[in-house]
Coordinates of N, CA and C in Angstrom, one line a residue:
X1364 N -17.4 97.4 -86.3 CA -18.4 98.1 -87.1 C -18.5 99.6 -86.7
X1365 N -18.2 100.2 -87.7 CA -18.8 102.0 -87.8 C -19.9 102.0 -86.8
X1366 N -20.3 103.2 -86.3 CA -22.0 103.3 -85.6 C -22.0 104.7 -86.2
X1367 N -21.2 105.4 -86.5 CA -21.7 106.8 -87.5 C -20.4 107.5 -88.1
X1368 N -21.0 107.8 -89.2 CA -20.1 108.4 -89.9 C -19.5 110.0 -89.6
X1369 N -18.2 110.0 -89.5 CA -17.6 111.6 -88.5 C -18.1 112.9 -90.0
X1370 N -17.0 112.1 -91.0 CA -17.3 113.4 -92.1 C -17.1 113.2 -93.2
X1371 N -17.5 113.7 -94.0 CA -17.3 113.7 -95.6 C -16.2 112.8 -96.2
X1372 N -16.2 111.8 -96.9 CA -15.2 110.9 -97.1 C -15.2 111.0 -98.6
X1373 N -14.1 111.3 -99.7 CA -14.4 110.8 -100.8 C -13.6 109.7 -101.8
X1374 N -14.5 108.8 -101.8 CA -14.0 107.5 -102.1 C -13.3 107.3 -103.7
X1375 N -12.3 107.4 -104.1 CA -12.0 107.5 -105.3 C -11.1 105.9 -106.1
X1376 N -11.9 105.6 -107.0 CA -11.2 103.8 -107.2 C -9.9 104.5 -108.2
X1377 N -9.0 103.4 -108.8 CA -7.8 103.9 -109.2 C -8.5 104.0 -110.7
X1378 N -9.6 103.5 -111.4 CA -10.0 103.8 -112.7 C -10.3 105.3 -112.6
X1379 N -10.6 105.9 -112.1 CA -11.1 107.2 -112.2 C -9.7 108.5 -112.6
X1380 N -8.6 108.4 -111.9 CA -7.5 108.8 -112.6 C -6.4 108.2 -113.2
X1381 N -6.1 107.2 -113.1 CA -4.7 106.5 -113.6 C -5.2 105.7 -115.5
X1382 N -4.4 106.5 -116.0 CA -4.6 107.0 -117.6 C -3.0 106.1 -117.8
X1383 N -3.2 105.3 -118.8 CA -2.1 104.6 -119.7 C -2.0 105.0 -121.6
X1384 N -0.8 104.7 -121.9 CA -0.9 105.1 -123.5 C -2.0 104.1 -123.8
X1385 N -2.8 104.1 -125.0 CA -3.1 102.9 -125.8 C -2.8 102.1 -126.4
X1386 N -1.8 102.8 -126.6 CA -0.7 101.9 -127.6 C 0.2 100.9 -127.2
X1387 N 1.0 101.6 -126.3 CA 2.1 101.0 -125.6 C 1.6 100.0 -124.2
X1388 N 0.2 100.8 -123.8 CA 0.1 100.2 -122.3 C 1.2 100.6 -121.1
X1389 N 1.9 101.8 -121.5 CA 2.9 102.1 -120.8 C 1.4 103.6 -119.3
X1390 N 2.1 103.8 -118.1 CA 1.4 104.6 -117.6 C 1.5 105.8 -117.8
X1391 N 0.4 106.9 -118.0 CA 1.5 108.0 -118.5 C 1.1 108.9 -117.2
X1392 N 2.1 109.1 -116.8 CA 2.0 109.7 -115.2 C 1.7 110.9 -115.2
X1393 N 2.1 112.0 -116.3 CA 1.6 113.3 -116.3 C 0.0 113.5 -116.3
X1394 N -0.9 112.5 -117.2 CA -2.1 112.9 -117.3 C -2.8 112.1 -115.7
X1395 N -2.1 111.4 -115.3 CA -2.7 110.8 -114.4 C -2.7 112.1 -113.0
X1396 N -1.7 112.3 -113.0 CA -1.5 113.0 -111.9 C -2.0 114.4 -111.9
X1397 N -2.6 114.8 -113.2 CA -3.2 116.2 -113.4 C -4.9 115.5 -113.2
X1398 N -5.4 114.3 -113.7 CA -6.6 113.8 -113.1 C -6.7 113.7 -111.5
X1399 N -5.9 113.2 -110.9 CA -5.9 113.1 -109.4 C -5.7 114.6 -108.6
X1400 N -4.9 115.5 -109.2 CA -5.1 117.0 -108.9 C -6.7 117.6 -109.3
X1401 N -6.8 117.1 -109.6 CA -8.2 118.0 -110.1 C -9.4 117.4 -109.5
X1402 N -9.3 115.8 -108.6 CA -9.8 115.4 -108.1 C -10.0 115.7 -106.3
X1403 N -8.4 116.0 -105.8 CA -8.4 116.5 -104.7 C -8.2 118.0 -104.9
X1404 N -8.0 118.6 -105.7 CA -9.1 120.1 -105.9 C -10.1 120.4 -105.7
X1405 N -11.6 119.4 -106.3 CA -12.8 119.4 -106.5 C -12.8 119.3 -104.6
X1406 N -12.5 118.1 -104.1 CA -13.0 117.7 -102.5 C -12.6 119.0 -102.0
X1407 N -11.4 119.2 -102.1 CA -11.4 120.5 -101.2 C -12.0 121.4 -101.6
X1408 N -12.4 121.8 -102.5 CA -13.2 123.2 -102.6 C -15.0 122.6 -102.1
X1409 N -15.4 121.4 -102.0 CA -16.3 121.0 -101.4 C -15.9 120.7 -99.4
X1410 N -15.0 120.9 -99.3 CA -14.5 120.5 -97.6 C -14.3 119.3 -97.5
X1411 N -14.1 118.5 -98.3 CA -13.5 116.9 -97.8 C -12.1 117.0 -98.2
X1412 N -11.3 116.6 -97.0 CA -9.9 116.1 -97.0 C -10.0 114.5 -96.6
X1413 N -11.1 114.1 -96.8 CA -11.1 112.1 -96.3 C -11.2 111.7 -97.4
X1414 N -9.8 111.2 -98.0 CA -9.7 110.3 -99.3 C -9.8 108.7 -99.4
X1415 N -10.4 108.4 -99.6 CA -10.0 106.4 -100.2 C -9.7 106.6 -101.2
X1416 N -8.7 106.1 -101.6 CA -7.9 105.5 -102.9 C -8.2 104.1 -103.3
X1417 N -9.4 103.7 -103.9 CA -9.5 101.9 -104.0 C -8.6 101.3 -105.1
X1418 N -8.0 100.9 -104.8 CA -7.0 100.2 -105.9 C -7.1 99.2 -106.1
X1419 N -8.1 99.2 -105.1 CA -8.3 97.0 -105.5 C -8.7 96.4 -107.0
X1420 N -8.9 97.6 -107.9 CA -9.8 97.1 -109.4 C -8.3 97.4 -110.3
X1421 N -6.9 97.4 -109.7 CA -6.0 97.6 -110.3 C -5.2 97.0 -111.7
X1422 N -6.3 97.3 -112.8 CA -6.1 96.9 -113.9 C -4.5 96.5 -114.8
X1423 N -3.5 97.7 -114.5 CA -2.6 98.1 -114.9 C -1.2 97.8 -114.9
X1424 N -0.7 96.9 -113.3 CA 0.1 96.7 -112.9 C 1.1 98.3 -112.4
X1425 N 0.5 99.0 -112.1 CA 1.3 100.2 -111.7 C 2.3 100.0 -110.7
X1426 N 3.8 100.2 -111.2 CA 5.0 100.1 -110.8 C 4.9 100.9 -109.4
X1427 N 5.8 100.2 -108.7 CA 6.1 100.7 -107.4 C 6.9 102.3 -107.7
X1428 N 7.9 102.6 -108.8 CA 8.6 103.7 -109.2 C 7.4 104.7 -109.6
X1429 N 6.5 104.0 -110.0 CA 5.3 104.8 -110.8 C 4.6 105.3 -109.5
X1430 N 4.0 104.7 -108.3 CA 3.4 105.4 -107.5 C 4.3 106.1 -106.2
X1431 N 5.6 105.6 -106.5 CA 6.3 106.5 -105.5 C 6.6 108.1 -106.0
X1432 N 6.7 107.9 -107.5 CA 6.4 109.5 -107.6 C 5.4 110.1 -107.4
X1433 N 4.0 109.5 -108.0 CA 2.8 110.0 -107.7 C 2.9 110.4 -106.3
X1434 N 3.4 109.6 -105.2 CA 3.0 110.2 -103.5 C 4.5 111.2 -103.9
X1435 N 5.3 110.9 -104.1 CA 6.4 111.8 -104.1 C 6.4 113.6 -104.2
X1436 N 5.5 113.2 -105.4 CA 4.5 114.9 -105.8 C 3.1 115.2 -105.2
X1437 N 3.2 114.6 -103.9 CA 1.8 114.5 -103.2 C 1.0 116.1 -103.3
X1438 N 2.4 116.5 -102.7 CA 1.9 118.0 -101.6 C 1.6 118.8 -103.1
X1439 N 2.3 118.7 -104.7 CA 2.1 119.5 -105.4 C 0.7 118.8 -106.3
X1440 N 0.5 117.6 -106.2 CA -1.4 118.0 -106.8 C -2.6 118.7 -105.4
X1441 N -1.9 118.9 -104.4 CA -2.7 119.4 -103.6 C -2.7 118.8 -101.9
X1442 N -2.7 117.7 -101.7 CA -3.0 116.9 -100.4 C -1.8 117.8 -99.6
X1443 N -2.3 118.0 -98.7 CA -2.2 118.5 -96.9 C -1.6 117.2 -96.5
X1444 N -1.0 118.1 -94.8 CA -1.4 117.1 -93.5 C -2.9 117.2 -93.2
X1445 N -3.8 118.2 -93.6 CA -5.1 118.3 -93.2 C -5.4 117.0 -93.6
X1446 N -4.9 116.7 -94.6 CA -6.3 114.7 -95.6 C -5.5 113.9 -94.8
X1447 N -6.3 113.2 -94.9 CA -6.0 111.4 -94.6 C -6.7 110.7 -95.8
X1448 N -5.8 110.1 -96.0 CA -5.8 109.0 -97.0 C -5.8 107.8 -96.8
X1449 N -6.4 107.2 -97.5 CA -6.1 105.5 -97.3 C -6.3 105.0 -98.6
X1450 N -5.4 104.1 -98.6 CA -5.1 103.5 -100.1 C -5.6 102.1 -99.7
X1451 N -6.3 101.4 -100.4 CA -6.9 100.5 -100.3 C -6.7 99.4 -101.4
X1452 N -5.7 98.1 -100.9 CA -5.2 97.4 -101.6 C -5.7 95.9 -101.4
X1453 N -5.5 94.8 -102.3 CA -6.5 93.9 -101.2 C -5.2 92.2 -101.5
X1454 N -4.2 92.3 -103.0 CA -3.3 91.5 -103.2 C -2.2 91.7 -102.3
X1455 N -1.7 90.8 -101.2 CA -0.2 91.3 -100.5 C 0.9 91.7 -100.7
X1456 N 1.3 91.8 -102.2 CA 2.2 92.0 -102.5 C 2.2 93.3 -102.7
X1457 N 0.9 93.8 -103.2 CA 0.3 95.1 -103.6 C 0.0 96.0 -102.0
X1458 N -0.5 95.2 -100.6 CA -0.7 96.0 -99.7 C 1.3 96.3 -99.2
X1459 N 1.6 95.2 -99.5 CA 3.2 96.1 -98.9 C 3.6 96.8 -99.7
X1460 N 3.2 96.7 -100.8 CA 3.6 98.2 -102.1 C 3.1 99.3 -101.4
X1461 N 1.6 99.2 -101.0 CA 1.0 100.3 -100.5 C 1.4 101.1 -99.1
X1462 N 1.8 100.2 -98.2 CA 2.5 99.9 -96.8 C 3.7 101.3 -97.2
X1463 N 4.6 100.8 -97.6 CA 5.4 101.5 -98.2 C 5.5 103.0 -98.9
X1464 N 4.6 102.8 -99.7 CA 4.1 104.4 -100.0 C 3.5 105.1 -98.9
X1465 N 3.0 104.7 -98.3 CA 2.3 105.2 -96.8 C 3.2 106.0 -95.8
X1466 N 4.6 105.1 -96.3 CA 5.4 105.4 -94.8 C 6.5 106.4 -95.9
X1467 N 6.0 106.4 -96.7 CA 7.2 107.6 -97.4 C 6.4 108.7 -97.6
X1468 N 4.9 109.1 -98.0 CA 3.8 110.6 -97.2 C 4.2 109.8 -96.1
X1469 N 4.1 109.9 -95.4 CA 4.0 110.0 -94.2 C 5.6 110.6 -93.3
X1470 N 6.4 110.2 -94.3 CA 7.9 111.3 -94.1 C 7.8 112.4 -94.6
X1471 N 6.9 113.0 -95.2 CA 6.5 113.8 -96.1 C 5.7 114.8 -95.1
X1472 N 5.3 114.2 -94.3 CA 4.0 114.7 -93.4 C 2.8 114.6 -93.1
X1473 N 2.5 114.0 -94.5 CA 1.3 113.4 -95.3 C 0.6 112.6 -94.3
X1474 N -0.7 112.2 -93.9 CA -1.8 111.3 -93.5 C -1.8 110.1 -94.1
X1475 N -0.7 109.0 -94.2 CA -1.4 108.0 -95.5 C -2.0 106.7 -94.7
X1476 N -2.3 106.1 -95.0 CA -1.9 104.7 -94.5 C -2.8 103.9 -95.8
X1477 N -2.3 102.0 -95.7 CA -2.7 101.6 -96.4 C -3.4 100.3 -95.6
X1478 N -4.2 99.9 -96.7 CA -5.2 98.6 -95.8 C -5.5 97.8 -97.1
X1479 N -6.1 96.8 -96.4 CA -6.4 95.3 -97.6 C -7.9 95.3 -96.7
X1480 N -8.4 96.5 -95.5 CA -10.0 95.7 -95.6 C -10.4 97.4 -95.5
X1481 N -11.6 97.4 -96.1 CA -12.8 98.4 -96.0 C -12.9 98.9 -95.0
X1482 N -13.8 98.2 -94.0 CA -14.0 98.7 -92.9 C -12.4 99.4 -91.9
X1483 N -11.5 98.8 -92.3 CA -10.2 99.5 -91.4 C -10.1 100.8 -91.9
X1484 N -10.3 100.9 -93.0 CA -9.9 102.1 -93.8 C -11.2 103.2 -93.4
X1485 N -12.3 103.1 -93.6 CA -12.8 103.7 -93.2 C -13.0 104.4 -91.9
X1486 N -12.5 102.9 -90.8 CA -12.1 103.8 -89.3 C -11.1 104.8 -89.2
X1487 N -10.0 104.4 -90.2 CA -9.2 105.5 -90.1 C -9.0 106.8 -90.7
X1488 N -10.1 106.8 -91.8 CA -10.4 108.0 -92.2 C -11.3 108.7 -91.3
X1489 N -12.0 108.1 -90.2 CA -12.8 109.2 -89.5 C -12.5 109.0 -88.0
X1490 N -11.2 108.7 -87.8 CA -10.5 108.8 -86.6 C -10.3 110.7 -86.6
X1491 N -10.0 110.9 -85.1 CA -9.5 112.7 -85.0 C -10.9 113.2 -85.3
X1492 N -10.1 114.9 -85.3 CA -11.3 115.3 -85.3 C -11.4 115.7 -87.2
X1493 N -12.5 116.8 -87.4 CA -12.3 117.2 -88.9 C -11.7 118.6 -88.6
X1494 N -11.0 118.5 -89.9 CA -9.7 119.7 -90.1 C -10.8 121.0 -90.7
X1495 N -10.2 122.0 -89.9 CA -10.7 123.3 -89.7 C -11.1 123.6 -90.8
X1496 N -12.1 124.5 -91.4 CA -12.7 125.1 -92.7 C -12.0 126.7 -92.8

């Protein structure tokens, strides 16, 4: 159990950027990935680099190809080594999808890691200290 919170976290579920055609049901990565820039734009110009990524409401089936570019192009929608990230998965097949992306930012230089519980995720977004202003 938490006993206090270090700093600013912003909790973001996978409905809020990940955009598909309507037609096709296909994902369309460009609009998604200009929503999730614009999302870790907003935090940082507010001073939060503590992201959740909840993906547990993962309506879509988003391809492993599909989110390895997304982290692939990490550093160009914006994410630092300053963020930490946590991707929050909760099916197994889906946390070793996420496992995986984690450890490829994280060759990257990237902060990622992934988890299938809440509370882990949250300790490890407010592990360290908070990154300089």
């Amino acid at each position: 159990m938490l006993e206090r919170i270090q700093s600013a976290i912003r909790i973001v579920t996978i409905r809020e950027f990940l955009q598909s055609d309507m037609r096709t049901g296909e994902i369309d990565l460009d609009c998604t990935r200009r929503l999730l820039a614009a999302i870790v734009n907003e935090s940082m110009q507010r001073g939060v680099y503590r992201v959740m990524i909840d993906a547990r409401g993962n309506p879509t089936g988003l391809s492993t190809p599909d989110i390895v570019e997304l982290v692939a192009g990490a550093e160009s929608l914006g994410f630092t080594p300053r963020h930490r990230i946590a991707i929050l998965r909760v099916r197994p097949d889906a946390l070793r999808r996420a496992k995986y992306i984690g450890a490829l930012a994280s060759s990257k230089g990237l902060n990622v890691r992934a988890f299938d519980d809440y509370e882990a995720a949250l300790a490890f977004l407010n592990e360290g200290p908070d990154p300089p202003r």
